[in-house]
PDB file of C-alpha atoms in Angstrom:
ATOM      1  CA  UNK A   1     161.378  87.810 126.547  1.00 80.00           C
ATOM      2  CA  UNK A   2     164.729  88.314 128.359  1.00 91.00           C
ATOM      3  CA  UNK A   3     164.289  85.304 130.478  1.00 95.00           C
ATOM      4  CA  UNK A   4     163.224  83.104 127.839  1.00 92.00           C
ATOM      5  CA  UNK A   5     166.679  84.363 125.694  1.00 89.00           C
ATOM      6  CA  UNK A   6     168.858  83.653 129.221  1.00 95.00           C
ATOM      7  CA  UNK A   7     167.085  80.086 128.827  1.00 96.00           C
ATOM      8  CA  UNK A   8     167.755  79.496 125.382  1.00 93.00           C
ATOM      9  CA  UNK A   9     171.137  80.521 125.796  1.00 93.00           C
ATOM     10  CA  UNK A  10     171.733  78.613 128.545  1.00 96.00           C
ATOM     11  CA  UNK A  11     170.524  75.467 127.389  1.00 95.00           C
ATOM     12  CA  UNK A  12     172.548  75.746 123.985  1.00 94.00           C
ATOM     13  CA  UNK A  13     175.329  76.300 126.200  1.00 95.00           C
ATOM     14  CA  UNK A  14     174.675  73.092 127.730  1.00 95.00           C
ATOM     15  CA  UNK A  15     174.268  71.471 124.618  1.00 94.00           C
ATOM     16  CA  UNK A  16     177.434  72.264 123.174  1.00 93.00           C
ATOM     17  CA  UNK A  17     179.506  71.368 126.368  1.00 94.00           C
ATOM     18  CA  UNK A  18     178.171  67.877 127.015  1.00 94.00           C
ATOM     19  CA  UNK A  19     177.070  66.512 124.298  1.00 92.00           C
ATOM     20  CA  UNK A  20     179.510  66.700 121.975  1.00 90.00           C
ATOM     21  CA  UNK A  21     179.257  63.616 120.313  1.00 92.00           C
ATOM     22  CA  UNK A  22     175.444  64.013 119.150  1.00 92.00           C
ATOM     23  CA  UNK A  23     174.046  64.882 116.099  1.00 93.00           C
ATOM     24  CA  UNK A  24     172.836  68.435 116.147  1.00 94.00           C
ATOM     25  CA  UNK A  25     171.610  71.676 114.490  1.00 96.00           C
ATOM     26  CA  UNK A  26     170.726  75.057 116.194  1.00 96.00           C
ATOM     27  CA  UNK A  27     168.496  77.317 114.154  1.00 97.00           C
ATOM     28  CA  UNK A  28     168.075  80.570 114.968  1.00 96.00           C
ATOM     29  CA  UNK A  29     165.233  82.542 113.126  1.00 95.00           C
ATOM     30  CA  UNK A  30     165.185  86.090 112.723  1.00 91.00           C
ATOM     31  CA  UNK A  31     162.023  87.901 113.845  1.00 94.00           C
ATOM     32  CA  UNK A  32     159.247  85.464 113.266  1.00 96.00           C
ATOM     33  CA  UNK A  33     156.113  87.444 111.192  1.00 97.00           C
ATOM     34  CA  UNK A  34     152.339  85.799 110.055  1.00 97.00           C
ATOM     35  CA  UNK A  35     152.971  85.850 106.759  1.00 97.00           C
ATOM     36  CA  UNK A  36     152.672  83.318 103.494  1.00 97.00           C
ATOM     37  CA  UNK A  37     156.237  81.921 103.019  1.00 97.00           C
ATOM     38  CA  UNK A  38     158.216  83.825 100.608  1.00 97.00           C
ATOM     39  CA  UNK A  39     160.244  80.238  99.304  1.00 97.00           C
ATOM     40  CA  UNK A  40     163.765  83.029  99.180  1.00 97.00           C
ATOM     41  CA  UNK A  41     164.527  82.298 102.792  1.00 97.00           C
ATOM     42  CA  UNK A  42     168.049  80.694 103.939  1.00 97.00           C
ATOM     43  CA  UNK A  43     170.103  79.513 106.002  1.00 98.00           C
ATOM     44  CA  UNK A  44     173.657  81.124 106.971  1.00 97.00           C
ATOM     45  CA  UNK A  45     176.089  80.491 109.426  1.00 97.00           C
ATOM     46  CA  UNK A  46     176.342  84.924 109.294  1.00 95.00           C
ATOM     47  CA  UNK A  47     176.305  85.265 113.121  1.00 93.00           C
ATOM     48  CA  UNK A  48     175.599  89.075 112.380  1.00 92.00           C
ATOM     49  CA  UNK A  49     172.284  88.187 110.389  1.00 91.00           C
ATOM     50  CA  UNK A  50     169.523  90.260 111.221  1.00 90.00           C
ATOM     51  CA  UNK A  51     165.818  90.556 109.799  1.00 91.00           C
ATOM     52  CA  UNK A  52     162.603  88.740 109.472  1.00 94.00           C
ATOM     53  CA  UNK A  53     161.036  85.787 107.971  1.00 97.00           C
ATOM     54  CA  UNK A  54     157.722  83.743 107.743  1.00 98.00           C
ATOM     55  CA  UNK A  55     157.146  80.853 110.352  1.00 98.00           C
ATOM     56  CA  UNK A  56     157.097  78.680 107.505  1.00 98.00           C
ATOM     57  CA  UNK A  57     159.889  79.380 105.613  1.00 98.00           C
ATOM     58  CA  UNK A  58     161.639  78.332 109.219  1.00 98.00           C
ATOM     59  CA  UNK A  59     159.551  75.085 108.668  1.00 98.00           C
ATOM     60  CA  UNK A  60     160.733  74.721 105.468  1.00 98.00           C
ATOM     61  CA  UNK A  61     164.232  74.933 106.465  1.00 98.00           C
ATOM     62  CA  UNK A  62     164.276  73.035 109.567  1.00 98.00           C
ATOM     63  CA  UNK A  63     163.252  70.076 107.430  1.00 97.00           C
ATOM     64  CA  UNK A  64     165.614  70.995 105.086  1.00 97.00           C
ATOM     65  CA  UNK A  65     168.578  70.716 107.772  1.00 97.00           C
ATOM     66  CA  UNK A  66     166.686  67.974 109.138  1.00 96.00           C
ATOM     67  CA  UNK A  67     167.905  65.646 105.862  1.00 95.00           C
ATOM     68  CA  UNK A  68     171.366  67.417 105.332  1.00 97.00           C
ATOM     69  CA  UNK A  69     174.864  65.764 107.514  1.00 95.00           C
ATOM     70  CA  UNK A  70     176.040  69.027 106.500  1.00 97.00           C
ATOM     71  CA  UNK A  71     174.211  70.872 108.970  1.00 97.00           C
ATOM     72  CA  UNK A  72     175.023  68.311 112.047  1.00 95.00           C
ATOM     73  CA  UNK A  73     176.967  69.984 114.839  1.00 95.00           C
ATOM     74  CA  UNK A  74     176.214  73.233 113.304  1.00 96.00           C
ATOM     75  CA  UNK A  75     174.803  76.450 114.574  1.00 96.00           C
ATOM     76  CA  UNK A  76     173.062  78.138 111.709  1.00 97.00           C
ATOM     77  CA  UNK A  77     170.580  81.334 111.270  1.00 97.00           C
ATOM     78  CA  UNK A  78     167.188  81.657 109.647  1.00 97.00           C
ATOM     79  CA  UNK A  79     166.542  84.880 107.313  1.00 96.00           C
ATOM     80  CA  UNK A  80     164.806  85.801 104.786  1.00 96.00           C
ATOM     81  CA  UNK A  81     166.812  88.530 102.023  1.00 94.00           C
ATOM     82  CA  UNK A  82     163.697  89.199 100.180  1.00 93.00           C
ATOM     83  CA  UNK A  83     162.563  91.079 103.496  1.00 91.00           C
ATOM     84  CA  UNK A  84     165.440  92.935 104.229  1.00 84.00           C
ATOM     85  CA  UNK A  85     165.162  96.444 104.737  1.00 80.00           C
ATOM     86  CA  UNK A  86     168.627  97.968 104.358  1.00 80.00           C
ATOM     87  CA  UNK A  87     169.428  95.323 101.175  1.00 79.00           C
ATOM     88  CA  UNK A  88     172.297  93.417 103.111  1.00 84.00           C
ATOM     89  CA  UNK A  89     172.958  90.010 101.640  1.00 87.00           C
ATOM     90  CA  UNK A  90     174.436  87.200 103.549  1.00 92.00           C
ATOM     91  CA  UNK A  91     175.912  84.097 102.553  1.00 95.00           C
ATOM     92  CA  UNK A  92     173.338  81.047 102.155  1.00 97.00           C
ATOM     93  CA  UNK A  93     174.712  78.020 103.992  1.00 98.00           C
ATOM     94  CA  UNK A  94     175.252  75.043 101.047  1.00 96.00           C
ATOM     95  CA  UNK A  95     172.938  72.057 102.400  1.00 92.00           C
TER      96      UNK A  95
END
């Protein structure tokens, strides 16, 4: 798993450098579980956002942010409150 994080870092660090001018969006899911989608996941640009969420509630989004210009040239992360243990809330991201 720790190469495959240098990777992805790496190549969103390339991203960002060189290609400036293209139309974009990074999303990072939280801990990815086999479960039915809960429809209460979100998007947030909270780069301290922690927890899990169903593979396709991250489907859901992605085509979500696929169809929004607000999410171009954005870096956003995928959670899902309704499974959050300690009951922190973050900030959905307005598509």
């Amino acid at each position: 798993l720790e190469k495959a994080l240098k990777d992805k870092t790496k190549a969103e660090n390339l991203l960002l450098k060189y290609y400036t001018n293209s139309d974009y969006t990074i999303i990072r899911p939280g801990g990815l579980v086999n479960e039915d989608a809960s429809g209460k996941a979100i998007l947030t640009a909270d780069k301290m956002s922690v927890g899990s969420i169903a593979r396709k509630d991250v489907a859901d989004l992605v085509l979500d942010a696929l169809y929004s210009k607000k999410c171009s040239q954005k870096i956003l992360h995928a959670v899902d409150p309704s499974r959050a243990k300690d009951g922190k809330t973050y900030e959905a991201f307005e598509l």
